[in-house]
Amino acid sequence: MSESVSQTGDINPDDTIKILVASDIHLGYNEKDPIRGDDSFIAFEEVLQHALENEVDALLLGGDLFHVANPSTNTLDRCFRLLKTYTLGDKPIRLEFLSDQNDNFLESLSHTVNYEDPNMNIAIPVFSIHGNHDDSGGAGRVSSMNLLSTNGYVNYFGKWTDLSKIDIRPILLRKGETKLALYGLSYMSDARLCRLLDDAKVFIEKPDEPGFFSIMVLHQNRAERGPKNYLPESSLPQFLDLIIWGHEHDCRIEPEENSAKKFYVSQPGSTVATSLSEGEAIQKCCGLLSIHKGLFRMDPIPLKSVRPFVFESVDLATVQEELALDEGDVQQRVQDFATERIEAMIERAKTKLTGYARQPKLPLIRLRLGLTEVEQQFNAIRFGFRYHGRVANPQDMVIFKKKPKVKVKDELGNALDKAALQEAYRNQREQRAQRAEEIVDRYFREADVMNQLEVLSPRSMTELCRRMVDYEDDDAPEKIIKFYEDKALSFLRSQSQDNTSEEGICEALAGFHAADPDIHDKVLSMLDARSNRQDATDPLQRFRDLDDD
């Protein structure tokens, strides 16, 4: 699809669907930081302002509206206030809903799009999938996205409900002579999604009627981050016209054509920097998507409310002679060099001030220094003290990266060194791709008898890691340990033998798990707050079983 909506003014606006596109808002990120705590909310408000000013027909979000699945009441309140301020009103909605809303909004309270709910007064409908940060984490759990859906602020779609296969049915909309098929795929692990695709268990339904412009919004790794740890573009169907790709934070919102499948991919990126990486320093944008029949255009809208961020990476090997790093006080010379670079970066950050009234003024600065010798490294935290009040992140302004030395003896040796480095890199990528719970599970499976757990279950330890890593559930460890503590004490009290001595307690605990083989399922029931669950097969266990296939 090489054509786009014309700028000549001969396109009838009554036949043009206008959608504001954004992704990875991360509301509540760093909310307790007195300097950066408001950044995510300020940027989201600007996105909503652009939607209002451009009189869009809808706002489309690519996941991770929230930074955690169960945000603080402060974050929820601020989100509700913003959505109520900017998306409610008397403006008529020009989008006619054509598909079966019971299929599109399975878990919503009214099973209908919010602007057709007689109890809501919607001026700008918001459509959103969930990302890895605001994923509810399994059947029966309530996340922030569920709350927004229940309250009618957001049309939450694209949530898969069957872990053995995925059926994606589009939301069908029409405005005048333009018809839109909107597909959503909320986040799931890339490895699982790749397996389902390989097994032909992902079904994407095409509309029976021709003439629909097809958009899919998803939230997966786009860049390769290890074996099956990303979603290849080539695995998506060719009949799609445009992919809105969430999860990746570097902004590539200008549509890029996939030469093999002939669809376009637009990657909005995040609206707030959640890591001080090079990709986060790219100008952040939302986009105004205009669709007229089979044509489209994406107009990037640079966000003026984003905190200035300057990233720079310097390999000290390139300045070794200039700084005379082979003699004298090498550490001090590197520190002086860092001071010079930081001052220049602060000056560059001033050029990123837009004049937007609410734009944070203190910049984010990240200088990455590639070391050739460990003696070049200085105390970065102490170095940052002098920049308090001048930058937003003085404590982690400078980071060091130790670069491996490659010895080249001859042509054969050079080839061997390169092969060894490539192998090491592949191993490193695979290790990074391993999830924390997989490492814990493997440790206890391979550990000797002396290192096995007596009270806690290895499966529960795996669950503990999963909830902390995937959902930032810091309460999970305390809940799980307290649960096992209570069960173990109750078990000991029920035993007839003497278990007051250490030896007696150890002997009694040897039969703890045998006496209650379903204890792990009870842990999951406790965590999910579903004590009256009827289904004996826990969906979270099925979730893990698929990963183990």
Coordinates of C-alpha atoms in Angstrom, one line a residue:
M1 CA 0.0 0.0 0.0
S2 CA 2.0 3.0 -1.3
E3 CA -0.7 5.6 -1.4
S4 CA -1.6 8.0 1.4
V5 CA -4.4 10.5 2.1
S6 CA -3.9 13.5 -0.1
Q7 CA -3.1 16.9 1.3
T8 CA -4.8 18.7 -1.5
G9 CA -8.1 19.1 0.3
D10 CA -10.1 17.0 -2.2
I11 CA -10.8 14.4 0.5
N12 CA -14.3 14.6 2.1
P13 CA -13.8 14.9 5.9
D14 CA -17.1 13.2 6.4
D15 CA -15.5 10.1 4.9
T16 CA -12.2 10.4 6.8
I17 CA -11.6 8.6 10.1
K18 CA -9.2 10.5 12.3
I19 CA -7.5 8.6 15.1
L20 CA -4.9 9.9 17.6
V21 CA -2.3 7.1 18.1
A22 CA -0.1 6.8 21.2
S23 CA 1.5 4.0 23.2
D24 CA 3.4 3.1 26.4
I25 CA 2.2 6.0 28.5
H26 CA 3.3 4.3 31.8
L27 CA 1.2 6.3 34.1
G28 CA 2.6 6.2 37.6
Y29 CA 6.2 5.6 36.6
N30 CA 8.5 6.8 39.3
E31 CA 5.5 8.5 41.0
K32 CA 7.3 8.8 44.4
D33 CA 10.2 10.7 42.9
P34 CA 9.8 14.3 43.9
I35 CA 11.5 15.4 40.6
R36 CA 10.2 13.0 38.0
G37 CA 6.9 11.8 39.6
D38 CA 4.6 13.9 37.4
D39 CA 6.3 13.3 34.1
S40 CA 4.0 10.5 32.9
F41 CA 0.8 12.4 33.7
I42 CA 2.0 15.6 32.1
A43 CA 2.8 13.8 28.8
F44 CA -0.5 11.9 28.8
E45 CA -2.4 15.1 29.3
E46 CA -0.7 16.6 26.3
V47 CA -1.7 13.5 24.2
L48 CA -5.3 14.1 25.3
Q49 CA -5.1 17.8 24.5
H50 CA -3.9 16.9 20.9
A51 CA -6.9 14.5 20.6
L52 CA -9.2 17.3 21.6
E53 CA -7.6 20.0 19.4
N54 CA -7.6 17.7 16.3
E55 CA -11.2 16.7 16.8
V56 CA -10.4 13.1 16.3
D57 CA -12.9 10.3 16.1
A58 CA -11.1 8.1 18.5
L59 CA -7.9 7.7 20.6
L60 CA -6.0 4.4 20.1
L61 CA -3.5 3.2 22.7
G62 CA -0.9 0.4 22.1
G63 CA -0.7 -0.9 25.7
D64 CA 1.1 0.0 28.9
L65 CA -1.2 2.9 29.8
F66 CA -0.1 2.1 33.4
H67 CA 3.4 1.2 34.6
V68 CA 2.0 -1.6 36.8
A69 CA -1.1 -3.7 36.6
N70 CA -2.4 -2.6 40.0
P71 CA -1.3 1.1 40.3
S72 CA -1.7 3.2 43.4
T73 CA -4.9 5.0 44.2
N74 CA -3.1 8.3 43.4
T75 CA -2.3 7.1 39.9
L76 CA -5.8 5.8 39.3
D77 CA -7.4 9.0 40.5
R78 CA -5.2 11.2 38.3
C79 CA -5.9 8.9 35.3
F80 CA -9.7 9.0 35.9
R81 CA -9.6 12.8 36.2
L82 CA -7.7 13.2 32.9
L83 CA -10.0 10.9 31.0
K84 CA -13.1 12.5 32.5
T85 CA -11.8 16.0 31.6
Y86 CA -10.8 15.3 28.0
T87 CA -12.9 12.4 26.7
L88 CA -16.4 13.1 28.2
G89 CA -18.7 15.6 26.6
D90 CA -21.6 16.2 24.2
K91 CA -19.7 16.0 20.9
P92 CA -21.5 13.5 18.6
I93 CA -19.6 10.4 17.6
R94 CA -19.5 9.8 13.9
L95 CA -18.3 6.2 14.1
E96 CA -20.9 3.6 13.3
F97 CA -20.3 0.3 15.0
L98 CA -20.8 -2.7 12.7
S99 CA -19.5 -5.8 14.4
D100 CA -20.9 -7.9 17.2
Q101 CA -20.0 -6.0 20.4
N102 CA -20.4 -9.1 22.5
D103 CA -17.4 -10.6 20.6
N104 CA -15.4 -7.4 20.8
F105 CA -15.8 -6.6 24.5
L106 CA -16.2 -10.0 26.2
E107 CA -15.3 -8.8 29.7
S108 CA -16.8 -5.4 29.8
L109 CA -19.7 -4.7 32.1
S110 CA -22.2 -3.6 29.4
H111 CA -20.7 -5.7 26.5
T112 CA -20.9 -2.5 24.3
V113 CA -18.7 0.2 23.1
N114 CA -18.7 3.1 25.6
Y115 CA -20.2 5.7 23.3
E116 CA -23.3 3.6 22.8
D117 CA -23.8 3.1 26.6
P118 CA -26.8 5.3 27.6
N119 CA -25.2 5.9 31.0
M120 CA -22.0 7.4 29.5
N121 CA -21.5 10.7 27.7
I122 CA -18.5 10.1 25.5
A123 CA -17.0 12.7 23.2
I124 CA -13.7 10.9 22.3
P125 CA -13.8 7.1 22.6
V126 CA -10.6 5.5 23.7
F127 CA -9.6 2.1 22.5
S128 CA -6.8 0.2 24.2
I129 CA -5.2 -3.2 24.5
H130 CA -3.1 -4.1 27.5
G131 CA 0.7 -4.3 27.6
N132 CA 3.1 -6.3 29.7
H133 CA 3.1 -3.7 32.4
D134 CA -0.7 -3.5 32.8
D135 CA -1.5 -7.1 32.1
S136 CA -3.9 -8.5 34.7
G137 CA -1.9 -11.7 35.0
G138 CA -4.4 -14.4 34.3
A139 CA -8.1 -15.3 34.5
G140 CA -10.0 -14.0 37.5
R141 CA -7.6 -11.1 38.2
V142 CA -8.6 -7.5 38.0
S143 CA -6.1 -5.0 36.6
S144 CA -6.2 -1.2 36.0
M145 CA -7.5 -1.8 32.5
N146 CA -10.4 -3.8 33.8
L147 CA -11.3 -0.8 36.1
L148 CA -11.2 1.6 33.2
S149 CA -13.4 -0.6 31.2
T150 CA -15.9 -1.1 34.0
N151 CA -16.1 2.6 34.6
G152 CA -16.7 3.2 30.9
Y153 CA -13.7 5.4 30.2
V154 CA -11.9 3.0 27.9
N155 CA -12.9 0.3 25.4
Y156 CA -10.6 -2.5 26.5
F157 CA -10.2 -4.9 23.6
G158 CA -7.8 -7.6 22.2
K159 CA -7.7 -9.5 25.5
W160 CA -7.1 -13.2 24.8
T161 CA -9.0 -15.6 27.0
D162 CA -7.9 -19.0 25.7
L163 CA -4.3 -20.0 26.3
S164 CA -4.3 -22.9 23.8
K165 CA -5.3 -20.8 20.8
I166 CA -6.0 -17.2 19.9
D167 CA -9.1 -16.0 18.0
I168 CA -8.8 -12.3 16.9
R169 CA -12.0 -10.8 15.7
P170 CA -12.0 -7.2 14.4
I171 CA -13.9 -4.2 15.7
L172 CA -15.7 -3.0 12.5
L173 CA -16.4 0.7 12.2
R174 CA -17.7 3.0 9.5
K175 CA -17.7 6.7 8.9
G176 CA -19.3 7.8 5.7
E177 CA -17.7 5.7 2.9
T178 CA -14.7 4.6 4.9
K179 CA -14.7 1.3 6.7
L180 CA -12.2 0.3 9.4
A181 CA -11.4 -3.2 10.8
L182 CA -9.5 -2.8 14.0
Y183 CA -7.7 -5.8 15.4
G184 CA -6.1 -6.0 18.9
L185 CA -3.7 -8.4 20.4
S186 CA -2.8 -7.7 24.0
Y187 CA 0.6 -8.7 25.3
M188 CA 1.6 -12.3 25.8
S189 CA 5.1 -13.8 26.1
D190 CA 6.8 -13.7 22.8
A191 CA 7.9 -17.4 23.1
R192 CA 4.3 -18.5 23.7
L193 CA 3.0 -16.4 20.8
C194 CA 5.6 -17.8 18.5
R195 CA 4.7 -21.3 19.4
L196 CA 1.0 -20.7 18.7
L197 CA 1.9 -19.1 15.4
D198 CA 4.1 -22.1 14.5
D199 CA 1.3 -24.4 15.4
A200 CA -1.2 -22.5 13.3
K201 CA -3.3 -21.7 16.4
V202 CA -3.6 -18.0 15.9
F203 CA -6.8 -17.2 13.9
I204 CA -7.3 -13.6 12.6
E205 CA -10.8 -13.3 11.1
K206 CA -11.2 -11.2 7.9
P207 CA -14.5 -9.3 7.5
D208 CA -16.9 -11.0 5.1
E209 CA -17.6 -7.7 3.4
P210 CA -14.7 -6.2 1.2
G211 CA -13.4 -2.7 1.4
F212 CA -12.2 -2.5 5.0
F213 CA -9.0 -0.8 5.9
S214 CA -7.3 -3.2 8.4
I215 CA -5.3 -2.0 11.4
M216 CA -3.7 -4.3 14.0
V217 CA -2.5 -2.9 17.3
L218 CA -0.2 -5.2 19.3
H219 CA 2.4 -5.0 22.2
Q220 CA 5.4 -7.3 21.6
N221 CA 9.1 -7.2 21.1
R222 CA 9.8 -6.0 17.6
A223 CA 13.6 -6.1 17.9
E224 CA 15.2 -9.6 18.2
R225 CA 16.2 -10.2 21.8
G226 CA 17.0 -13.9 21.7
P227 CA 15.6 -17.1 20.3
K228 CA 11.8 -16.7 19.9
N229 CA 12.0 -13.6 22.1
Y230 CA 10.4 -11.3 19.6
L231 CA 7.5 -11.3 17.1
P232 CA 8.7 -11.4 13.5
E233 CA 6.8 -9.0 11.2
S234 CA 6.7 -11.8 8.6
S235 CA 4.5 -13.9 10.8
L236 CA 1.6 -11.4 10.5
P237 CA -1.0 -11.8 7.7
Q238 CA -0.6 -9.9 4.5
F239 CA -4.1 -8.6 4.3
L240 CA -3.4 -6.1 7.1
D241 CA -2.7 -2.6 6.0
L242 CA -1.1 -1.0 9.1
I243 CA 0.4 -2.3 12.3
I244 CA 0.5 -0.1 15.4
W245 CA 3.4 -1.6 17.3
G246 CA 3.5 -1.0 21.0
H247 CA 6.1 -2.0 23.7
E248 CA 9.2 -0.6 21.9
H249 CA 10.1 2.8 23.4
D250 CA 12.1 4.3 20.6
C251 CA 9.8 6.4 18.4
R252 CA 9.6 5.2 14.8
I253 CA 6.1 6.6 14.2
E254 CA 6.6 7.3 10.5
P255 CA 5.1 4.2 8.8
E256 CA 7.7 1.7 7.4
E257 CA 6.7 -0.7 4.7
N258 CA 7.4 -4.4 5.1
S259 CA 8.6 -5.2 1.6
A260 CA 7.6 -8.9 1.9
K261 CA 4.1 -8.5 3.3
K262 CA 3.4 -5.0 1.8
F263 CA 1.8 -3.7 5.0
Y264 CA 3.1 -0.7 7.0
V265 CA 4.4 -0.6 10.6
S266 CA 4.2 2.4 12.8
Q267 CA 5.9 2.3 16.2
P268 CA 4.8 5.3 18.3
G269 CA 7.3 4.7 21.1
S270 CA 6.7 5.8 24.7
T271 CA 5.6 9.2 25.9
V272 CA 7.9 9.1 29.0
A273 CA 11.5 7.8 29.5
T274 CA 11.4 4.8 31.8
S275 CA 15.0 3.8 31.1
L276 CA 18.0 6.0 30.3
S277 CA 18.8 4.3 27.0
E278 CA 19.7 5.7 23.7
G279 CA 16.3 4.9 22.1
E280 CA 14.5 6.8 24.9
A281 CA 16.4 10.0 23.9
I282 CA 14.7 10.1 20.5
Q283 CA 12.1 12.8 20.1
K284 CA 8.8 11.5 21.6
C285 CA 5.6 11.8 19.6
C286 CA 2.0 10.8 19.2
G287 CA 0.5 10.5 15.8
L288 CA -2.6 11.7 13.9
L289 CA -3.8 8.9 11.7
S290 CA -6.2 9.8 8.9
I291 CA -7.9 7.0 6.9
H292 CA -10.0 7.6 3.8
K293 CA -11.2 4.3 2.2
G294 CA -8.0 2.5 1.2
L295 CA -5.7 5.4 1.8
F296 CA -4.0 6.6 5.0
R297 CA -1.4 9.0 6.4
M298 CA 0.3 9.4 9.7
D299 CA 1.3 12.9 10.9
P300 CA 3.7 12.8 13.8
I301 CA 3.0 15.2 16.6
P302 CA 6.1 16.0 18.6
L303 CA 5.4 16.1 22.4
K304 CA 6.4 19.4 23.9
S305 CA 5.9 18.3 27.5
V306 CA 8.6 15.7 27.6
R307 CA 11.5 16.2 30.0
P308 CA 14.7 16.9 28.0
F309 CA 16.9 13.9 27.7
V310 CA 20.4 13.8 26.3
F311 CA 22.3 10.5 25.8
E312 CA 25.9 10.1 24.8
S313 CA 28.2 7.1 24.5
V314 CA 32.0 7.5 24.3
D315 CA 34.5 4.7 23.8
L316 CA 37.6 5.9 25.8
A317 CA 39.8 3.9 23.4
T318 CA 39.0 6.6 20.7
V319 CA 40.3 9.4 23.0
Q320 CA 43.1 7.4 24.7
E321 CA 46.0 9.4 23.1
E322 CA 44.2 12.7 23.4
L323 CA 43.7 12.2 27.1
A324 CA 47.0 10.5 27.7
L325 CA 45.4 7.6 29.4
D326 CA 48.6 5.5 29.4
E327 CA 50.3 7.6 32.1
G328 CA 49.7 9.6 35.3
D329 CA 46.4 9.8 37.2
V330 CA 44.2 8.1 34.7
Q331 CA 41.1 8.1 36.8
Q332 CA 41.2 11.9 37.4
R333 CA 41.7 12.5 33.6
V334 CA 38.7 10.4 32.8
Q335 CA 36.7 12.2 35.4
D336 CA 37.8 15.6 34.0
F337 CA 36.7 14.4 30.6
A338 CA 33.3 13.3 31.9
T339 CA 32.9 16.7 33.5
E340 CA 33.5 18.4 30.2
R341 CA 31.1 16.1 28.4
I342 CA 28.4 16.5 31.0
E343 CA 28.5 20.3 30.9
A344 CA 28.2 20.1 27.1
M345 CA 25.2 17.7 27.4
I346 CA 23.5 20.1 29.8
E347 CA 23.8 22.9 27.3
R348 CA 22.4 20.6 24.6
A349 CA 19.5 19.8 26.8
K350 CA 18.6 23.5 27.0
T351 CA 17.9 23.4 23.2
K352 CA 15.2 20.8 23.9
L353 CA 13.1 23.2 26.0
T354 CA 10.0 23.9 24.0
G355 CA 8.3 26.7 25.9
Y356 CA 5.5 24.4 26.9
A357 CA 4.3 25.7 30.3
R358 CA 4.3 22.4 32.1
Q359 CA 7.5 20.9 30.5
P360 CA 9.9 19.8 33.3
K361 CA 13.1 21.9 33.1
L362 CA 15.7 19.7 34.8
P363 CA 17.1 17.4 32.1
L364 CA 17.9 13.7 32.1
I365 CA 21.6 13.1 31.3
R366 CA 23.2 9.8 30.5
L367 CA 26.9 9.5 29.7
R368 CA 28.1 6.0 28.9
L369 CA 31.8 5.5 29.0
G370 CA 33.4 2.5 27.4
L371 CA 36.4 1.5 29.5
T372 CA 39.6 -0.2 28.3
E373 CA 41.1 -0.5 31.7
V374 CA 39.3 -0.8 35.1
E375 CA 41.6 1.9 36.5
Q376 CA 39.8 4.4 34.4
Q377 CA 36.6 4.0 36.4
F378 CA 35.7 6.6 39.1
N379 CA 32.9 6.8 41.7
A380 CA 29.9 7.9 39.6
I381 CA 27.6 8.4 42.6
R382 CA 30.0 10.8 44.3
F383 CA 30.6 12.5 41.0
G384 CA 26.9 13.1 40.6
F385 CA 26.5 14.9 43.9
R386 CA 27.8 18.1 42.3
Y387 CA 25.0 18.1 39.8
H388 CA 22.1 18.0 42.3
G389 CA 19.7 20.8 41.3
R390 CA 21.1 20.9 37.7
V391 CA 20.0 17.5 36.4
A392 CA 17.0 15.2 37.2
N393 CA 19.1 12.0 37.7
P394 CA 22.5 12.9 39.3
Q395 CA 22.8 9.5 40.9
D396 CA 23.0 7.5 37.7
M397 CA 24.2 10.2 35.2
V398 CA 27.4 8.3 34.3
I399 CA 27.6 4.5 33.7
F400 CA 30.7 2.5 32.7
K401 CA 30.9 -0.3 30.2
K402 CA 33.9 -2.6 30.2
K403 CA 34.8 -3.6 26.6
P404 CA 36.5 -6.9 26.0
K405 CA 40.0 -6.9 24.4
V406 CA 40.3 -8.7 21.1
K407 CA 43.8 -10.0 20.3
V408 CA 44.5 -10.4 16.7
K409 CA 47.6 -12.5 16.0
D410 CA 47.0 -13.6 12.4
E411 CA 44.2 -14.1 9.9
L412 CA 43.2 -17.5 11.4
G413 CA 43.4 -16.2 14.9
N414 CA 41.3 -13.2 14.0
A415 CA 38.6 -15.4 12.6
L416 CA 38.7 -17.6 15.6
D417 CA 38.5 -14.6 18.0
K418 CA 35.5 -13.3 16.0
A419 CA 33.8 -16.6 16.1
A420 CA 34.4 -16.9 19.9
L421 CA 33.0 -13.4 20.4
Q422 CA 29.9 -14.2 18.3
E423 CA 29.3 -17.4 20.3
A424 CA 29.8 -15.5 23.6
Y425 CA 27.3 -12.9 22.4
R426 CA 24.7 -15.5 21.5
N427 CA 25.1 -17.2 24.9
Q428 CA 24.7 -13.9 26.6
R429 CA 21.6 -13.1 24.6
E430 CA 20.1 -16.5 25.5
Q431 CA 21.0 -16.0 29.2
R432 CA 19.3 -12.7 29.2
A433 CA 16.2 -14.2 27.5
Q434 CA 15.8 -16.7 30.4
R435 CA 13.2 -15.6 32.8
A436 CA 13.8 -15.4 36.5
E437 CA 11.3 -18.0 37.3
E438 CA 12.9 -20.4 34.9
I439 CA 16.2 -20.0 36.6
V440 CA 14.6 -20.6 40.0
D441 CA 12.8 -23.7 38.7
R442 CA 15.9 -25.1 37.1
Y443 CA 17.9 -24.5 40.3
F444 CA 15.6 -26.6 42.5
R445 CA 15.2 -29.3 39.9
E446 CA 19.0 -29.7 39.7
A447 CA 19.9 -29.0 43.4
D448 CA 21.0 -31.9 45.6
V449 CA 18.9 -33.2 48.5
M450 CA 20.6 -31.0 51.1
N451 CA 19.6 -27.8 49.2
Q452 CA 15.9 -28.7 48.6
L453 CA 13.2 -26.7 50.3
E454 CA 11.4 -28.3 53.3
V455 CA 8.5 -25.9 53.8
L456 CA 8.2 -23.7 50.8
S457 CA 7.4 -25.3 47.4
P458 CA 9.7 -24.8 44.5
R459 CA 6.6 -24.1 42.3
S460 CA 5.5 -21.4 44.7
M461 CA 9.0 -19.9 44.6
T462 CA 8.7 -19.8 40.8
E463 CA 5.3 -18.1 41.1
L464 CA 6.8 -15.6 43.5
C465 CA 9.5 -14.6 41.0
R466 CA 7.0 -14.4 38.1
R467 CA 4.7 -12.1 40.0
M468 CA 7.5 -9.8 41.1
V469 CA 9.1 -9.6 37.7
D470 CA 6.1 -9.6 35.4
Y471 CA 3.6 -7.6 37.6
E472 CA 5.9 -5.8 40.1
D473 CA 3.8 -7.4 42.8
D474 CA 6.0 -6.6 45.8
D475 CA 3.4 -8.0 48.2
A476 CA 3.7 -11.6 46.7
P477 CA 6.7 -12.7 48.8
E478 CA 5.2 -11.7 52.1
K479 CA 1.8 -13.3 51.3
I480 CA 3.4 -16.6 50.1
I481 CA 5.8 -16.9 53.0
K482 CA 3.0 -16.0 55.5
F483 CA 0.7 -18.6 53.9
Y484 CA 3.3 -21.4 54.2
E485 CA 4.3 -20.3 57.7
D486 CA 0.7 -20.6 58.9
K487 CA 0.2 -24.0 57.1
A488 CA 3.4 -25.4 58.5
L489 CA 2.6 -24.3 62.1
S490 CA -0.9 -25.8 61.8
F491 CA 0.6 -29.1 60.5
L492 CA 3.1 -29.3 63.3
R493 CA 0.4 -28.8 65.9
S494 CA -1.6 -31.6 64.4
Q495 CA 1.2 -34.1 64.8
S496 CA 1.2 -36.5 67.7
Q497 CA 5.0 -36.9 68.0
D498 CA 7.2 -34.6 70.0
N499 CA 8.2 -31.7 67.7
T500 CA 9.5 -29.3 70.2
S501 CA 13.1 -30.1 69.5
E502 CA 14.9 -29.1 66.3
E503 CA 15.3 -32.7 65.3
G504 CA 11.7 -33.5 66.0
I505 CA 10.5 -30.4 63.9
C506 CA 12.7 -31.5 61.0
E507 CA 11.3 -35.1 61.1
A508 CA 7.8 -33.8 61.2
L509 CA 8.3 -31.3 58.4
A510 CA 9.5 -34.2 56.1
G511 CA 5.8 -35.2 55.7
F512 CA 4.5 -31.6 55.3
H513 CA 4.1 -31.6 51.5
A514 CA 2.9 -35.2 51.4
A515 CA 0.1 -34.4 53.8
D516 CA -1.1 -31.6 51.5
P517 CA -0.1 -32.2 47.9
D518 CA -2.4 -29.4 46.6
I519 CA -0.8 -26.7 48.7
H520 CA 0.6 -24.9 45.6
D521 CA -2.9 -24.6 44.1
K522 CA -4.1 -23.2 47.4
V523 CA -1.3 -20.6 47.2
L524 CA -2.6 -19.5 43.8
S525 CA -6.2 -19.4 45.0
M526 CA -5.0 -17.1 47.9
L527 CA -3.1 -14.8 45.6
D528 CA -5.9 -14.6 43.1
A529 CA -8.4 -13.9 45.9
R530 CA -10.7 -16.6 44.5
S531 CA -11.4 -18.8 47.4
N532 CA -14.7 -20.0 45.9
R533 CA -13.2 -21.0 42.6
Q534 CA -15.0 -23.9 41.0
D535 CA -12.5 -24.8 38.4
A536 CA -10.0 -27.4 39.8
T537 CA -7.6 -26.7 36.9
D538 CA -5.9 -23.4 37.7
P539 CA -5.5 -21.1 34.6
L540 CA -2.2 -19.8 35.9
Q541 CA -0.9 -23.3 35.9
R542 CA -2.1 -23.8 32.4
F543 CA -0.3 -20.6 31.6
R544 CA 3.0 -22.1 32.8
D545 CA 2.3 -25.5 31.3
L546 CA 2.2 -23.9 27.8
D547 CA 5.6 -22.3 28.5
D548 CA 7.0 -25.7 29.4
D549 CA 5.8 -27.4 26.2

